[in-house]
mmCIF file of C-alpha atoms in Angstrom:
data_model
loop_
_atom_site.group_PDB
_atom_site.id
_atom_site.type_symbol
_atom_site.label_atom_id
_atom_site.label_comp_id
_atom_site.label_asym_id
_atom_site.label_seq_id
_atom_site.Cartn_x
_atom_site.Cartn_y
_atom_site.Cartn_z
ATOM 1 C CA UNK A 16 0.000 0.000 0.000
ATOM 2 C CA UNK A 17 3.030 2.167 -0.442
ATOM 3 C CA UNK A 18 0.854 5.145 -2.709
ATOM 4 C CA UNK A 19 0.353 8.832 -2.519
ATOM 5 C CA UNK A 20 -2.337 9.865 0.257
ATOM 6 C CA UNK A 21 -1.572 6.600 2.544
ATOM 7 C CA UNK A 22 -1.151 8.546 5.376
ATOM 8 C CA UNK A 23 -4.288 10.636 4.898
ATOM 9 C CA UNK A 24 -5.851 7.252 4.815
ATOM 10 C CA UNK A 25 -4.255 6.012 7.894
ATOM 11 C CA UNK A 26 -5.703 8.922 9.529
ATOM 12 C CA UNK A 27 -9.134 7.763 9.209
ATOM 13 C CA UNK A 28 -9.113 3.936 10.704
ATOM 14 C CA UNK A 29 -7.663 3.093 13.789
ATOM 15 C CA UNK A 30 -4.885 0.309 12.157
ATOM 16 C CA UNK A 31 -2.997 0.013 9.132
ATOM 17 C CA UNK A 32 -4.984 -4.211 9.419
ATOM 18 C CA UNK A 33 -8.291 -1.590 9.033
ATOM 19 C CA UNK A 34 -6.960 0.115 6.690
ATOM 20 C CA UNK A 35 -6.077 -2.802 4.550
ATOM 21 C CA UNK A 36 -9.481 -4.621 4.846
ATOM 22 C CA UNK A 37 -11.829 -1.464 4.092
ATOM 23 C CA UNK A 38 -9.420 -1.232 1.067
ATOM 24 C CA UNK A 39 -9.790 -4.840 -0.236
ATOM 25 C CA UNK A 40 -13.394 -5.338 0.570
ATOM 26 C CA UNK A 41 -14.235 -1.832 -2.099
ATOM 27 C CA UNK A 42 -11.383 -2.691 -4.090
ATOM 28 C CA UNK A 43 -13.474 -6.198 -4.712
ATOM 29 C CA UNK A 44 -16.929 -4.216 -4.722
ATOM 30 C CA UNK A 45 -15.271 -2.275 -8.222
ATOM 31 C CA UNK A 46 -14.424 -5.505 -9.507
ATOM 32 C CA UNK A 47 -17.947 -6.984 -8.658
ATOM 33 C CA UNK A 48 -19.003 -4.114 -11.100
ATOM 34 C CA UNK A 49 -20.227 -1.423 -8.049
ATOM 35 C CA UNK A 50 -19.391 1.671 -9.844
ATOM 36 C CA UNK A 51 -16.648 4.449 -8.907
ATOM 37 C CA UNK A 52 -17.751 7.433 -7.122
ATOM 38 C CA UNK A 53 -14.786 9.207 -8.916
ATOM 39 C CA UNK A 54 -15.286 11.451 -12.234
ATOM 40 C CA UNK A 55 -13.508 10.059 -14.903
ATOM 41 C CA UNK A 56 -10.935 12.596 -14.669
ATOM 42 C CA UNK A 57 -9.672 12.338 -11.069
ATOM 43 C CA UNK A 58 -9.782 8.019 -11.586
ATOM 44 C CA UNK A 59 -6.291 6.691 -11.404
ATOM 45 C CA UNK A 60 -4.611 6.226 -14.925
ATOM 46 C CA UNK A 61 -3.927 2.174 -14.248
ATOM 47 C CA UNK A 62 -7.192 -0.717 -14.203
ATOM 48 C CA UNK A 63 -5.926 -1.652 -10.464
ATOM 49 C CA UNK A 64 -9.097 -2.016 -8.670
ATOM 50 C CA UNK A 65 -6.804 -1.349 -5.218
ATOM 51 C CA UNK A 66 -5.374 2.284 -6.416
ATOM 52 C CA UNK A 67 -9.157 3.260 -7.497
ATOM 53 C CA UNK A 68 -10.097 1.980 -4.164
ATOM 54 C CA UNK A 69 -7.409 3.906 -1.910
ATOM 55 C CA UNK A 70 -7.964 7.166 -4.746
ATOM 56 C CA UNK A 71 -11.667 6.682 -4.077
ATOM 57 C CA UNK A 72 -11.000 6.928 0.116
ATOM 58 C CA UNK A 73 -8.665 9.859 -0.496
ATOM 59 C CA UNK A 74 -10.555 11.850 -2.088
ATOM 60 C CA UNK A 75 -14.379 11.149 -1.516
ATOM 61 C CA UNK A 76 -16.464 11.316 0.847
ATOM 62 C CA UNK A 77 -19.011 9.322 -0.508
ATOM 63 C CA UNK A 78 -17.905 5.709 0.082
ATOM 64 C CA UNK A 79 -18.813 5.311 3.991
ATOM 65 C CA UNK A 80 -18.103 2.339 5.976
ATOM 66 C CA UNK A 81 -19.317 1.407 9.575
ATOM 67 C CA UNK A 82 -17.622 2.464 12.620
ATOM 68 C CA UNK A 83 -16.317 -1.083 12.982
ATOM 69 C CA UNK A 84 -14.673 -0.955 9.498
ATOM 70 C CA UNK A 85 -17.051 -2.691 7.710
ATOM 71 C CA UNK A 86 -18.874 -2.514 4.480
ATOM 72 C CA UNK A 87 -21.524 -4.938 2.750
ATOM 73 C CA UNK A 88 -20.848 -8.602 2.550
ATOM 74 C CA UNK A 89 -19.647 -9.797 -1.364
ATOM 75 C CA UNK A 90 -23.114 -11.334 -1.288
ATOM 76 C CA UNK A 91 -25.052 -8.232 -0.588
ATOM 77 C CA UNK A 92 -22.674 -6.550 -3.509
ATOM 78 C CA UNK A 93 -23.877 -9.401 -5.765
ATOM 79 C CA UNK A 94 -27.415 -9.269 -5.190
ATOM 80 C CA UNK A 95 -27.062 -5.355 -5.664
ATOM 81 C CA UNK A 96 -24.684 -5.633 -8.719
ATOM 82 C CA UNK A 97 -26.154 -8.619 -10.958
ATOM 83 C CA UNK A 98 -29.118 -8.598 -13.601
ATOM 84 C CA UNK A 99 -32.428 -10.332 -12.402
ATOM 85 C CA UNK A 100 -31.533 -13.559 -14.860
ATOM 86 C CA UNK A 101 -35.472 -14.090 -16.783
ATOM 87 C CA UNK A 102 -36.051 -17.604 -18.354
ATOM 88 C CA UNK A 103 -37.100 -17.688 -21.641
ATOM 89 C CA UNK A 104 -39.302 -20.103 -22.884
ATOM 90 C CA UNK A 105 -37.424 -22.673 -25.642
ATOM 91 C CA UNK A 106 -38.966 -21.746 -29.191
ATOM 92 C CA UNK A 107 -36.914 -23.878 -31.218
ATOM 93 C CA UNK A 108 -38.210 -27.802 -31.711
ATOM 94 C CA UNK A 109 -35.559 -30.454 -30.909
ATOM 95 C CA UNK A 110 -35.203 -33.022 -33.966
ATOM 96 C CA UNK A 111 -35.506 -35.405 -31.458
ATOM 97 C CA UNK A 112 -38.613 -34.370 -30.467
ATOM 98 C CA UNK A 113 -40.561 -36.397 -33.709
ATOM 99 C CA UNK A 114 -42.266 -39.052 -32.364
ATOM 100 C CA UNK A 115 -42.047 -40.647 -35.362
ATOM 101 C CA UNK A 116 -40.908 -44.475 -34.962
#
């Protein structure tokens, strides 16, 4: 975690182990798909989902966390992140589907 504005981070847990985990756990909400809070323009230059996380802390104050550190399970992130999945009903007929015999 050696990056510019680690110590302004540090500042606002308790540990550098805080730190660390509130830092993974949104770093693997942006890879889930949860969008940034950053504009475009202020997003770090690199696709590492840890330096948009840590950028994201720095500089916003729009991704919140609980007192204890935490933020929503991976589930919760799923359930919030993926499509509603719709059957379809099959319109094709299977060849073997001929009861001819």
């Amino acid at each position: 975690m050696a990056q510019e504005g680690y110590d302004k981070l540090l500042a606002l847990t308790d540990s550098r182990y805080r730190l660390s985990i509130i830092v993974a756990k949104r770093a693997a909400q942006l890879k889930f798909g949860v969008p940034s809070v950053l504009d475009p323009e202020d997003q770090p230059k690199n696709e590492n989902t840890v330096s948009l996380a840590m950028k994201e802390l720095t500089i916003s104050d729009q991704v919140r966390w609980g007192d204890d550190g935490t933020l929503p399970s991976l589930d919760e992130v799923r359930r919030t992140v993926e499509p509603v999945r719709v059957e379809t009903p099959q319109t094709f007929s299977s060849p073997f589907d001929d009861d001819e015999d």
